[in-house]
Every structure is written in structure tokens, then in C-alpha cells.
PDB file of C-alpha atoms in Angstrom:
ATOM      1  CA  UNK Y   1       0.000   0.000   0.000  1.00  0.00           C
ATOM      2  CA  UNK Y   2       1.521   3.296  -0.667  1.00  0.00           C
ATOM      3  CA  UNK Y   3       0.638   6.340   1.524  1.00  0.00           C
ATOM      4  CA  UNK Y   4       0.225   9.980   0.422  1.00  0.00           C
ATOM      5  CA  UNK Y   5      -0.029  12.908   1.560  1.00  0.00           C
ATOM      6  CA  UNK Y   6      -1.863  15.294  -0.998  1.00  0.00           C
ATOM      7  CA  UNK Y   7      -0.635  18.949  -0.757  1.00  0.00           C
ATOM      8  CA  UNK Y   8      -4.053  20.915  -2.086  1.00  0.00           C
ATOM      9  CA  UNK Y   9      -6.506  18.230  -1.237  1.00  0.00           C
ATOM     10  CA  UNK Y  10      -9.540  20.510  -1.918  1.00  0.00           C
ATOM     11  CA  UNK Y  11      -8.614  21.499  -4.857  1.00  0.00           C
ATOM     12  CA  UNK Y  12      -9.834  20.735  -8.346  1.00  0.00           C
ATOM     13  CA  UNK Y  13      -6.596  18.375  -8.988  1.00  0.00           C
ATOM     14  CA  UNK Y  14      -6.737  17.428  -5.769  1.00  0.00           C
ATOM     15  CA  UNK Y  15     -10.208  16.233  -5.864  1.00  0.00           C
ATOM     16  CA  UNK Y  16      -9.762  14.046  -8.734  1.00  0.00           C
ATOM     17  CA  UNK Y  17      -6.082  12.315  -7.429  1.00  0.00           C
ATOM     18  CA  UNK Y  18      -8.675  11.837  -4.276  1.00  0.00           C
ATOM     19  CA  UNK Y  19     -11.330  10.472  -6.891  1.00  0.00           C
ATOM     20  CA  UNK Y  20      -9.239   8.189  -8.674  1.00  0.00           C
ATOM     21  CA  UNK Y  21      -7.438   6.922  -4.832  1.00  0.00           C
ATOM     22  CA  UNK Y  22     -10.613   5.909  -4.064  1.00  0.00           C
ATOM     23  CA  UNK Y  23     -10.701   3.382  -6.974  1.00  0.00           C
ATOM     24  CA  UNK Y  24      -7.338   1.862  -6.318  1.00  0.00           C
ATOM     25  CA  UNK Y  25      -6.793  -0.981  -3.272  1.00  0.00           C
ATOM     26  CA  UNK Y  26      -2.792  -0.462  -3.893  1.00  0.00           C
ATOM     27  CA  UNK Y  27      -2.812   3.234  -2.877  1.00  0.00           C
ATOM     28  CA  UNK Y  28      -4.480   5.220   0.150  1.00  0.00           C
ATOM     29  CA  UNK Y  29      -4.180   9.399   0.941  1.00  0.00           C
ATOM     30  CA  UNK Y  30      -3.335   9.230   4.416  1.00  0.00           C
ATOM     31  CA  UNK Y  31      -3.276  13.140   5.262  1.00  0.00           C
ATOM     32  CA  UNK Y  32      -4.087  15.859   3.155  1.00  0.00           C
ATOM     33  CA  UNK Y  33      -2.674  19.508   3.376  1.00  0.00           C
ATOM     34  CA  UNK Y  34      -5.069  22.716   3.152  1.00  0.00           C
ATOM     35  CA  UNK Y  35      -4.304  26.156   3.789  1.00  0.00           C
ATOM     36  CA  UNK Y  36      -8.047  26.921   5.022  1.00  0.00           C
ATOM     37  CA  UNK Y  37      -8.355  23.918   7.311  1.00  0.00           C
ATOM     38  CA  UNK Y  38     -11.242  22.292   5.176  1.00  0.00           C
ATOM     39  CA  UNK Y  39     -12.048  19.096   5.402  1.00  0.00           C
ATOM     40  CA  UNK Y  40     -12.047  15.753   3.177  1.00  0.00           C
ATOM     41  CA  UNK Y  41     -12.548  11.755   2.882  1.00  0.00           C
ATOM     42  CA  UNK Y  42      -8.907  11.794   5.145  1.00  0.00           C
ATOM     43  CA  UNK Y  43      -7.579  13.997   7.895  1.00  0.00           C
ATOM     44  CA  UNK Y  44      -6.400  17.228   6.661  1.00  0.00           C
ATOM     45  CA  UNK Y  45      -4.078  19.765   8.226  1.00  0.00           C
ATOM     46  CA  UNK Y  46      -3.125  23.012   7.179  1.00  0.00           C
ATOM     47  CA  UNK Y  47       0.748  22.271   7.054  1.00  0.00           C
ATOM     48  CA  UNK Y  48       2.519  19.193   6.466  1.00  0.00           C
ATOM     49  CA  UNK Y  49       4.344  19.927   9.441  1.00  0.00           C
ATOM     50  CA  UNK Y  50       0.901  19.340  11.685  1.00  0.00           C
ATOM     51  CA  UNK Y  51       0.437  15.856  10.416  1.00  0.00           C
ATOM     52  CA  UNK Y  52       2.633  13.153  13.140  1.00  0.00           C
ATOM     53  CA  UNK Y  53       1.803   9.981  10.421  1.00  0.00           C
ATOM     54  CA  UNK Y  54       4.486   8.197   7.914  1.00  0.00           C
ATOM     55  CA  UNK Y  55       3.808   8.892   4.165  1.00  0.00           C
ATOM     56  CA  UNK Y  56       5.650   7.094   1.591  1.00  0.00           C
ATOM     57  CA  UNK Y  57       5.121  10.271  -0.722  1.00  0.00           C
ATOM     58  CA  UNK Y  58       3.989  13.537  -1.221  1.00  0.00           C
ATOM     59  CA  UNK Y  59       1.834  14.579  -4.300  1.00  0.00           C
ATOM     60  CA  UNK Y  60       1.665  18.578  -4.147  1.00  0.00           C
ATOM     61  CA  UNK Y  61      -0.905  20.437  -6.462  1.00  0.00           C
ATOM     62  CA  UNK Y  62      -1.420  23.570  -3.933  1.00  0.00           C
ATOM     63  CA  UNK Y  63       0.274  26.845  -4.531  1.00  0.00           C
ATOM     64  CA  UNK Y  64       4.049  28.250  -5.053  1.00  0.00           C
ATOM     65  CA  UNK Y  65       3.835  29.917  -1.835  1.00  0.00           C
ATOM     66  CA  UNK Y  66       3.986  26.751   0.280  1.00  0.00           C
ATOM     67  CA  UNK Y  67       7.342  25.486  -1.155  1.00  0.00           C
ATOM     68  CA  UNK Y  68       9.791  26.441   1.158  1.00  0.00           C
ATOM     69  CA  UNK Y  69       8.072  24.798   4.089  1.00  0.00           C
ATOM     70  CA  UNK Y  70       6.670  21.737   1.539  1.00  0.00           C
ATOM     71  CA  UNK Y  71      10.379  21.396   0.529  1.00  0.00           C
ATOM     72  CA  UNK Y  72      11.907  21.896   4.458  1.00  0.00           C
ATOM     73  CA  UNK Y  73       9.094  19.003   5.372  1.00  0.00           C
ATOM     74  CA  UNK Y  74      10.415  16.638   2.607  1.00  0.00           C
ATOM     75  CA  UNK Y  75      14.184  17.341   3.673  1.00  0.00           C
ATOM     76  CA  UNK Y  76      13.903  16.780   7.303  1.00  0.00           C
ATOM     77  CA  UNK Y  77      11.280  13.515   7.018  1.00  0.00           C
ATOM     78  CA  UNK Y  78      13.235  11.840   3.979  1.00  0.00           C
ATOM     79  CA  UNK Y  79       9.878  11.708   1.998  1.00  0.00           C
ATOM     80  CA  UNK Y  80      10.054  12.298  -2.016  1.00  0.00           C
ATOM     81  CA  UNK Y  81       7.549  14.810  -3.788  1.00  0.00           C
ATOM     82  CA  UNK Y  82       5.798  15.487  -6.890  1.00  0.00           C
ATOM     83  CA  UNK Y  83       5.433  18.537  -7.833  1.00  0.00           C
ATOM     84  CA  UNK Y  84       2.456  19.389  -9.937  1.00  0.00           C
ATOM     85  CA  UNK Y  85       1.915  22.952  -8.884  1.00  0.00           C
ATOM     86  CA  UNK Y  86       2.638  25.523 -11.734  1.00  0.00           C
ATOM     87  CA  UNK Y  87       3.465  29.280 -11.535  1.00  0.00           C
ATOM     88  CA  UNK Y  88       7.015  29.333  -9.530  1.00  0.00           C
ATOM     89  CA  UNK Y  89       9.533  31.913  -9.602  1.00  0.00           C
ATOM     90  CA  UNK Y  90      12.894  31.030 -11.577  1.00  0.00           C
ATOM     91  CA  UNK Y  91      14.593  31.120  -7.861  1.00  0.00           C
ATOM     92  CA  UNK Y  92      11.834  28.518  -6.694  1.00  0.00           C
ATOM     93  CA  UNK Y  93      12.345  26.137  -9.850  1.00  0.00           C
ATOM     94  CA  UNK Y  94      16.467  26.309  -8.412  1.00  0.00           C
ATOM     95  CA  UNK Y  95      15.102  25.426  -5.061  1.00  0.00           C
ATOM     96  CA  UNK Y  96      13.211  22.523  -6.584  1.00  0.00           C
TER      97      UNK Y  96
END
């Protein structure tokens, strides 16, 4: 079973990654991340930081402004990322 956390849970991507989750038995969103606190089908916290679980992987579709502490969470907990989110700086993209 591989675990995600899904960065942008209530958004329109990340409705349908939690849409087509539900159809799989191989994967499972364990946490979600959004910035307004609302809530889904899985807990939900409004920074990756909040969430105490294991993931085996982060799928981000939220916004450019949350890199730097999306990136930070990745780095200190050894957990890879995809990065889906569009609109980042040239300096972010180097950070990436």
C-alpha cells in the first residue's frame, strides 16, 4: 500500500487524485494539506508539518507559496515529492 499525503486536497486536482485513490486498493491518501483547514474523505491539516503519520510520498498540487516549508518538510522527514503545482519563480524552480 503506498501512503500519500496530498498537498491541495480541496482542490480541483486534488479532488480528482482523491477520486481516482478511491478506486485503487494499492494506494491510500493518508493526510491531506489545506491552507483553510477544510475538510475531506482523510484527515487534513493546514501544514505538512501538523500531520505526526508516515507517508511514503507527497503529491503537491497547492500553490508556489507553500514550497519552502513543503520542501523543508520533505528534507527533514526523507519523503520524495511530486510537484504538480505551476506558476514558480525562476529562484523557486532552483530550489526545486
Amino acid at each position: 500500500m503506498l501512503n500519500i499525503m496530498l498537498s491541495g486536497c480541496c482542490g480541483s486536482m486534488g479532488r480528482a487524485v482523491t477520486a481516482f485513490a478511491g478506486n485503487r486498493d494499492d494506494i491510500k491518501i493518508t493526510a491531506g494539506i489545506d491552507r483553510e483547514g477544510r475538510e475531506c474523505k482523510f484527515p487534513t491539516f493546514v501544514s505538512p508539518f501538523s500531520f505526526n503519520g508516515k507517508v511514503d510520498v507527497i503529491i503537491d498540487f497547492s500553490h508556489p507559496s507553500l514550497l519552502d516549508e513543503l520542501l523543508d518538510y520533505c528534507k527533514i522527514n526523507n519523503v520524495p515529492v511530486v510537484i504538480a503545482t505551476t506558476g514558480y519563480t525562476d529562484e523557486q524552480i532552483k530550489q526545486i
